[in-house]
Backbone as numpy.savetxt, mean C-alpha at the origin, in Angstrom:
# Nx Ny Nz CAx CAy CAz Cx Cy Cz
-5.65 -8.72 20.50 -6.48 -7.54 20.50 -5.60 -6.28 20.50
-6.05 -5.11 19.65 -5.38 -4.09 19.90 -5.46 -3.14 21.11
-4.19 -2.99 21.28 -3.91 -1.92 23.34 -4.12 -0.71 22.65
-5.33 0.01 23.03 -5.92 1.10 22.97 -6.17 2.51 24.40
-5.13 1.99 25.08 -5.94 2.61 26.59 -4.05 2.65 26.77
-3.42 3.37 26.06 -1.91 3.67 26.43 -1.83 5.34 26.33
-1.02 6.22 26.77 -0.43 6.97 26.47 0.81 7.40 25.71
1.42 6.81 25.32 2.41 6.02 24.76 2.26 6.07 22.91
2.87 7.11 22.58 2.77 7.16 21.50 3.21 6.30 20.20
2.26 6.13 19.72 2.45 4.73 18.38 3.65 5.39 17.22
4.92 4.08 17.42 5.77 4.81 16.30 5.19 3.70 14.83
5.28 4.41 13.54 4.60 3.61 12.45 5.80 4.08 11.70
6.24 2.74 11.12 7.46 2.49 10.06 6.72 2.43 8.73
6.76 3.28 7.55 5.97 2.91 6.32 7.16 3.17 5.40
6.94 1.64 4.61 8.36 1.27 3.28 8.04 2.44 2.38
8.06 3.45 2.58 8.53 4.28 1.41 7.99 6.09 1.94
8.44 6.88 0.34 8.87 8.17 1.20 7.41 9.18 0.21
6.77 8.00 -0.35 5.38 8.70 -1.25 4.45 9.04 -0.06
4.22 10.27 -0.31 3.30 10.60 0.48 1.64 10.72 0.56
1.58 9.93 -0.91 0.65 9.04 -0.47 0.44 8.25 0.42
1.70 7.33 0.23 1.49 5.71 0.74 1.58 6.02 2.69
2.16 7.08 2.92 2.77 7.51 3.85 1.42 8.22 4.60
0.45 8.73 3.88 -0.64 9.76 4.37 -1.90 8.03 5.28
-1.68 7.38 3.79 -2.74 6.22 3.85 -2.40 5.51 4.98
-1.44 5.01 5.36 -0.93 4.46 6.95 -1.17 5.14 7.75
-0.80 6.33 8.12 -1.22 7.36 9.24 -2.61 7.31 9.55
-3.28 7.19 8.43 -4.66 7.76 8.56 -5.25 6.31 8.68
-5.16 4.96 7.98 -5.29 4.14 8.65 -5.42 3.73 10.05
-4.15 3.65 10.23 -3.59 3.48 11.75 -4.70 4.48 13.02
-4.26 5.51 12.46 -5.20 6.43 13.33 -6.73 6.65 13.41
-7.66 5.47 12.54 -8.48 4.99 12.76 -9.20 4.52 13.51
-7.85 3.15 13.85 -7.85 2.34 14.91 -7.59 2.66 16.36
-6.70 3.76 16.05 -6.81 4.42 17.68 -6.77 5.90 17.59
-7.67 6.38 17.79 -7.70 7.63 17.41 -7.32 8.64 18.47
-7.10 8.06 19.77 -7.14 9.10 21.25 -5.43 9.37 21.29
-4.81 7.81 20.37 -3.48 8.22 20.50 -2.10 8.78 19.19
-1.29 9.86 19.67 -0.47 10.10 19.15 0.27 9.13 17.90
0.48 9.72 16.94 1.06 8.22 16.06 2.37 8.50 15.13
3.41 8.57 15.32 4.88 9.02 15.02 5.06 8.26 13.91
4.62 8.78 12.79 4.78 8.11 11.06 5.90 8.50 10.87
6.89 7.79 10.36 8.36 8.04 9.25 7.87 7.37 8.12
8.40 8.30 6.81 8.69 6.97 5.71 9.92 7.12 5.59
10.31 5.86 4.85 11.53 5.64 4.48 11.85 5.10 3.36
12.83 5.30 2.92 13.18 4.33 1.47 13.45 2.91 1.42
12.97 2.17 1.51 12.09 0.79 1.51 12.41 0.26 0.09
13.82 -0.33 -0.40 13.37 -1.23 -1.59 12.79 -1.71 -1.54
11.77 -1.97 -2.61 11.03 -3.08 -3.11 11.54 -4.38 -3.96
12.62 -4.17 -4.54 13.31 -5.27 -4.66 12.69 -6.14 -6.30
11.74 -5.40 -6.77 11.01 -5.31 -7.90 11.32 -4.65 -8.76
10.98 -4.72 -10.06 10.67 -3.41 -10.97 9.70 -2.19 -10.38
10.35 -1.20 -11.12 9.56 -0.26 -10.88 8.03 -0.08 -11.01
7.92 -0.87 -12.05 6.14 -1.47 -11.92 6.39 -2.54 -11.64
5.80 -3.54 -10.76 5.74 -4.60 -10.94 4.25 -5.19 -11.57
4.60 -6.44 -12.62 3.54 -6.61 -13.43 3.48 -8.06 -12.82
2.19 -8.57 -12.43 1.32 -9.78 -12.06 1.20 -9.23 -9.96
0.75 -10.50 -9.92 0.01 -10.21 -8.92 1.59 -11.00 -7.76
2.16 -12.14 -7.82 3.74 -12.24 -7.56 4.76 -11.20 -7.41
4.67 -10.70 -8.56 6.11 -9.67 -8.23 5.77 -8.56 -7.13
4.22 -8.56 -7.21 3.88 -7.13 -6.53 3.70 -7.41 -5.15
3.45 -8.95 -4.83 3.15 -9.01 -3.21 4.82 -8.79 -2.67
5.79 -9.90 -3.46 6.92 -9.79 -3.32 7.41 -8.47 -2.95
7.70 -7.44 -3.96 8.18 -6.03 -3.44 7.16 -5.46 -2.06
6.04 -5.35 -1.69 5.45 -4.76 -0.56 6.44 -6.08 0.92
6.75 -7.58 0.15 7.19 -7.80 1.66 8.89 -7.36 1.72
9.44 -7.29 0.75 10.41 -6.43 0.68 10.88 -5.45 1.53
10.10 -4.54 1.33 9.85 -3.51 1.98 9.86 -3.62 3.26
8.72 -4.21 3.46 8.48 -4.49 5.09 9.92 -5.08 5.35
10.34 -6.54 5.09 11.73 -6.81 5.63 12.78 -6.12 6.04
12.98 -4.83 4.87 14.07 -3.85 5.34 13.47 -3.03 5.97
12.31 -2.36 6.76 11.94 -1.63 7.77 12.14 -2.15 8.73
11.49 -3.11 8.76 11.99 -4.40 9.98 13.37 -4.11 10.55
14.41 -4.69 9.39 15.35 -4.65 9.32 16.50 -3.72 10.23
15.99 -2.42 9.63 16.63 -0.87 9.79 16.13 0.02 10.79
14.90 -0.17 11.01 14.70 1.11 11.94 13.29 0.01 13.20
13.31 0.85 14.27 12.56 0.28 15.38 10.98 0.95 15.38
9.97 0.59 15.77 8.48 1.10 15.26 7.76 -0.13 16.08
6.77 0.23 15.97 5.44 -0.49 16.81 4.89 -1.32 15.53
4.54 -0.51 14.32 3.92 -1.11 12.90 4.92 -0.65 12.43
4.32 -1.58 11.44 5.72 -1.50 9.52 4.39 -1.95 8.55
4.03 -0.72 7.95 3.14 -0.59 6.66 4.01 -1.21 5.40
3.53 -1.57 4.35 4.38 -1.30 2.64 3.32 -1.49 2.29
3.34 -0.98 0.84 2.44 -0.92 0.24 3.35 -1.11 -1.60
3.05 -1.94 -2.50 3.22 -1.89 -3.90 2.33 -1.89 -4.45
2.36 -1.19 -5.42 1.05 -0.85 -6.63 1.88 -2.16 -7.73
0.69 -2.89 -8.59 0.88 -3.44 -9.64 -0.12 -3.46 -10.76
-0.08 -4.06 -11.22 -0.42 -4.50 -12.80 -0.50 -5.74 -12.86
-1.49 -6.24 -13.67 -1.48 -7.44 -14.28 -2.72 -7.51 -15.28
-2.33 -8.44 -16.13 -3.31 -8.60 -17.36 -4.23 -9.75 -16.71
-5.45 -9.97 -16.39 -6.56 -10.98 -16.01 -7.21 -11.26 -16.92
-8.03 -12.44 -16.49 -9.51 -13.31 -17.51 -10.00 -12.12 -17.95
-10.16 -10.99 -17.51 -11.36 -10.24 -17.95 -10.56 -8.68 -18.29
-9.31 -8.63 -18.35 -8.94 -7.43 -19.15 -7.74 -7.09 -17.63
-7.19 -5.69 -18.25 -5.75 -5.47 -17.75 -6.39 -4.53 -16.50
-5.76 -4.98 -15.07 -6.35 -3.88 -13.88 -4.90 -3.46 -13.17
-5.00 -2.59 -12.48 -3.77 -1.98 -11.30 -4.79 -2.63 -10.00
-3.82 -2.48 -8.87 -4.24 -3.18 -7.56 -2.90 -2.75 -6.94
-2.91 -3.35 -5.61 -1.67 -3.05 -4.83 -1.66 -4.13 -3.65
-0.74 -4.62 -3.13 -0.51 -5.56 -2.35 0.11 -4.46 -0.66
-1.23 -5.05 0.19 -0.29 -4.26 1.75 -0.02 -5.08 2.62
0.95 -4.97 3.63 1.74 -5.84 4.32 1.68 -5.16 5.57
1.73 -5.81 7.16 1.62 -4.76 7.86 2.08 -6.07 9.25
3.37 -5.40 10.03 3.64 -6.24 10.91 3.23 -5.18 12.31
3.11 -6.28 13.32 3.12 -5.28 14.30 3.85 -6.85 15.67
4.78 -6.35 15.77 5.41 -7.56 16.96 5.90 -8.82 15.85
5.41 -9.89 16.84 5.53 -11.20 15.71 3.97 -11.43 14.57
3.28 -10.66 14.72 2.25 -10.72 14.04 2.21 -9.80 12.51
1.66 -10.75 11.82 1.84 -10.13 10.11 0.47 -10.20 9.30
0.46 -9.78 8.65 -1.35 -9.58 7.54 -0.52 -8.96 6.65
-1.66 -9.85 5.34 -1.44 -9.58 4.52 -2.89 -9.02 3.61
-3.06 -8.01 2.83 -4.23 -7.50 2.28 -4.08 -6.48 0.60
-4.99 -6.76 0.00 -4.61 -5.98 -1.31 -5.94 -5.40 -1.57
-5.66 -4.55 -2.13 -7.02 -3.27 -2.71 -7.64 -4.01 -4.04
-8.64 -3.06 -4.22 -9.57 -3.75 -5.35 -8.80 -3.71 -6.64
-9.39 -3.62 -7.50 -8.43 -3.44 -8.77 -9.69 -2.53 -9.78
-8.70 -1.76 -10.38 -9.08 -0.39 -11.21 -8.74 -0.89 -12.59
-9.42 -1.19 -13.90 -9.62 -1.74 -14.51 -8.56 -0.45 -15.53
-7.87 -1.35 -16.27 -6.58 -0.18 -17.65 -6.99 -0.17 -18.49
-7.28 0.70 -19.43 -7.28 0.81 -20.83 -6.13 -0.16 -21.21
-6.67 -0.77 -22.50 -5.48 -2.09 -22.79 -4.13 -1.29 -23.45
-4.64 -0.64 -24.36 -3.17 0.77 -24.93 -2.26 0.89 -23.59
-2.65 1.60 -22.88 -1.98 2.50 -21.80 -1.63 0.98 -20.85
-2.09 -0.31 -20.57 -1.56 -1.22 -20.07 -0.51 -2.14 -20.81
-0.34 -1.57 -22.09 0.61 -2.51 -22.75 1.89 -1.56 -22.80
1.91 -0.35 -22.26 2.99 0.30 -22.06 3.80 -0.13 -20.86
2.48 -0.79 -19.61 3.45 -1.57 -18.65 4.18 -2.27 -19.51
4.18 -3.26 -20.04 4.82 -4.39 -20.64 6.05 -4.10 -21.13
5.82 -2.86 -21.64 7.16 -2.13 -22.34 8.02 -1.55 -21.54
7.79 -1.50 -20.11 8.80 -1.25 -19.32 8.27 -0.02 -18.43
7.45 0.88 -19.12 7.08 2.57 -18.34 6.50 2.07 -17.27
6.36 2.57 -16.31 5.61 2.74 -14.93 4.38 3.67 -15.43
3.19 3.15 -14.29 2.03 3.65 -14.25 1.89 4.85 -14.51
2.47 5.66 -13.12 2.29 7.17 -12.98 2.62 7.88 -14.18
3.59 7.61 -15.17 4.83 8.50 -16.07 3.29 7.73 -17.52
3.29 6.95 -17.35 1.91 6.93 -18.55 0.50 6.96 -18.14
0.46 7.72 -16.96 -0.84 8.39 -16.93 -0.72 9.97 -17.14
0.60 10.30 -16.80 1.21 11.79 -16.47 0.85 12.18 -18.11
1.55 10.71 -19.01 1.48 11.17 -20.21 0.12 11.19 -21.13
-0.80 10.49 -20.64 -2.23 10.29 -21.25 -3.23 11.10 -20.89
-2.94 12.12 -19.71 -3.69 12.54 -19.31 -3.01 14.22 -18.48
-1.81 14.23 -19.58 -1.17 16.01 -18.89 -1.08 16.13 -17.91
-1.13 15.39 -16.68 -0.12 15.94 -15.42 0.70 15.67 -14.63
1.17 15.96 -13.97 2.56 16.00 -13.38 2.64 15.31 -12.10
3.42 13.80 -11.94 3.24 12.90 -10.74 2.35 13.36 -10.58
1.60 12.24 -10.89 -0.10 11.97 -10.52 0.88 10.69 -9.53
1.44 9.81 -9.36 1.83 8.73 -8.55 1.78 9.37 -7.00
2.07 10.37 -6.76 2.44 11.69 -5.73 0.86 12.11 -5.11
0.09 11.65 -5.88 -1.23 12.75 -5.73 -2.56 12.16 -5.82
-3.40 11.82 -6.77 -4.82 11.25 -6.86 -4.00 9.61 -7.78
-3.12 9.80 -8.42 -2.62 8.51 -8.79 -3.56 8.41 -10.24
-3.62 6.58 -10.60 -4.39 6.14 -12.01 -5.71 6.30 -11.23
-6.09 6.37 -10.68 -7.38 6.16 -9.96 -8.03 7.01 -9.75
-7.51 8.43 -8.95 -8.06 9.56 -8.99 -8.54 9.85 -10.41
-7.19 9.86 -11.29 -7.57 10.08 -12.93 -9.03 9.20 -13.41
-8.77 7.89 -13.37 -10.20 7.16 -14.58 -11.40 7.05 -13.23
-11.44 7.67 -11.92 -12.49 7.92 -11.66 -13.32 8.85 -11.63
-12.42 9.89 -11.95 -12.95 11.39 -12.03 -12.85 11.85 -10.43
-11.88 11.39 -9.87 -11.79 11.91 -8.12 -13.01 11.18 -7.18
-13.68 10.35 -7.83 -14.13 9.55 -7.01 -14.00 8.90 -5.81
-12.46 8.33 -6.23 -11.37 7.34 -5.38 -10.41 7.80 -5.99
-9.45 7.64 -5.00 -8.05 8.48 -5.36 -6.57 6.80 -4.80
-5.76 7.30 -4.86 -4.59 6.03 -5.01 -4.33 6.27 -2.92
-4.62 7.31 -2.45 -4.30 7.38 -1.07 -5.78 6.51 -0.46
-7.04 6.56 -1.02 -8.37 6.13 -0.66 -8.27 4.42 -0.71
-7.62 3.88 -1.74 -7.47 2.33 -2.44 -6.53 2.17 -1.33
-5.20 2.12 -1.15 -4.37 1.63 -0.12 -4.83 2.01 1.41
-5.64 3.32 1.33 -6.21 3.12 3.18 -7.28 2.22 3.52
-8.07 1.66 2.22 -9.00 0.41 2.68 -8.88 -0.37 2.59
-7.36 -0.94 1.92 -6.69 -2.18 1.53 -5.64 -2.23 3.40
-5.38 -1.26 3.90 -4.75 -0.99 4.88 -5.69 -1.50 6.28
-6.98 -0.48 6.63 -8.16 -1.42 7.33 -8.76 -2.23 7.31
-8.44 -2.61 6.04 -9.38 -4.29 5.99 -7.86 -5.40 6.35
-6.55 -5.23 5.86 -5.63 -5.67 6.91 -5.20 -5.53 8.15
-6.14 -4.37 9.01 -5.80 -4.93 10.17 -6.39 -5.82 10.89
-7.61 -6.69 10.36 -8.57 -7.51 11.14 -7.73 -8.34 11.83
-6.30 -9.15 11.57 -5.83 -9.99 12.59 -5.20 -9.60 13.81
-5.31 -8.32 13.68 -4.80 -7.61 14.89 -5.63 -7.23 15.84
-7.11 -6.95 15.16 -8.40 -6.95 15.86 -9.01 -7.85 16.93
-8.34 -9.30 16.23 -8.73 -10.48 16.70 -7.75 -11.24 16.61
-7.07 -11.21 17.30 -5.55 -12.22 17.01 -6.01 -13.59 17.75
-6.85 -13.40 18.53 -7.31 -14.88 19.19 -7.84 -16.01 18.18
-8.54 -15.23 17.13 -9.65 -15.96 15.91 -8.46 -16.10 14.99
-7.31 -15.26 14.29 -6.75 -15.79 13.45 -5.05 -16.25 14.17
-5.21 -17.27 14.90 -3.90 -17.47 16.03 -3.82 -18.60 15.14
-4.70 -19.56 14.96 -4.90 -20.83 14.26 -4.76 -21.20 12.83
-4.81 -19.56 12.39 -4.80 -19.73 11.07 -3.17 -19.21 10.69
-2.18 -18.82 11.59 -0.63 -18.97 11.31 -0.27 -19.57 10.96
């Protein structure tokens, strides 16, 4: 169960220095306990991937990446990561993101929905470009990866890339909610 009745301010380790990914943990986290203080760093967190990673493998891979070298390097209560990917599916080309989130010896794993690609602009993954730099280019602006992301863009600000990883983020903390119910399932 999560200790909610501390004074004791929560330090949160998040694999990387986007301030997206960095906003979406905070605000996560501070969900869950909202009475207390919560000391976010990001950090530079290889992912250990391509810069896109394409399938649904490479991309869980780089988010535990991440986490490993936070782990690794610096001391924290949680360790967020978060990777955005790509992959071509049964039913056409989507982005998604894989989140990872330790807290002690306890780990979850959780990924966001998936935002469906124009097949053009998804076969430029293939060719090597990253998301952000061919949405920047399909759609005139400047690190969108930084800001509303592919998502903000083909929803019209509906849902934005900080909105997708903070509910991919709360719906991974349920084993922390209940660590008694998923003890068995380690």
């Amino acid at each position: 169960m999560l200790e909610c009745h501390s004074d004791k301010p929560i330090t949160l380790i998040v694999g990387s220095k986007n301030p997206v990914k960095i906003n979406a943990a905070k605000a996560a986290l501070a969900t869950y306990f909202p009475d207390r203080d919560i000391i976010c760093q990001g950090v530079d967190a290889p992912s250990g991937v391509a810069d896109q990673p394409l399938g649904e493998a490479q991309t869980l891979l780089g988010a535990h990446n991440r986490i490993r070298y936070c782990q690794a390097h610096y001391q924290g209560d949680y360790y967020m990561a978060m990777e955005g990917g790509a992959a071509q599916f049964d039913y056409g080309a989507a982005t998604f993101a894989f989140v990872v989130i330790t807290h002690g010896d306890e780990h979850s794993v959780g990924r966001s929905c998936n935002l469906p690609l124009p097949k053009h602009l998804y076969q430029k993954l293939e060719q090597g470009q990253e998301l952000g730099n061919v949405m920047d280019e399909a759609f005139a602006t400047k690190n969108i990866k930084q800001q509303g992301g592919a998502i903000g863009l083909l929803t019209q600000g509906h849902a934005t890339r900080q909105s997708s990883y903070q509910q991919a983020l709360l719906l991974a903390m349920a084993p922390f909610n209940h660590s008694e119910l998923f003890a068995s399932t380690r």
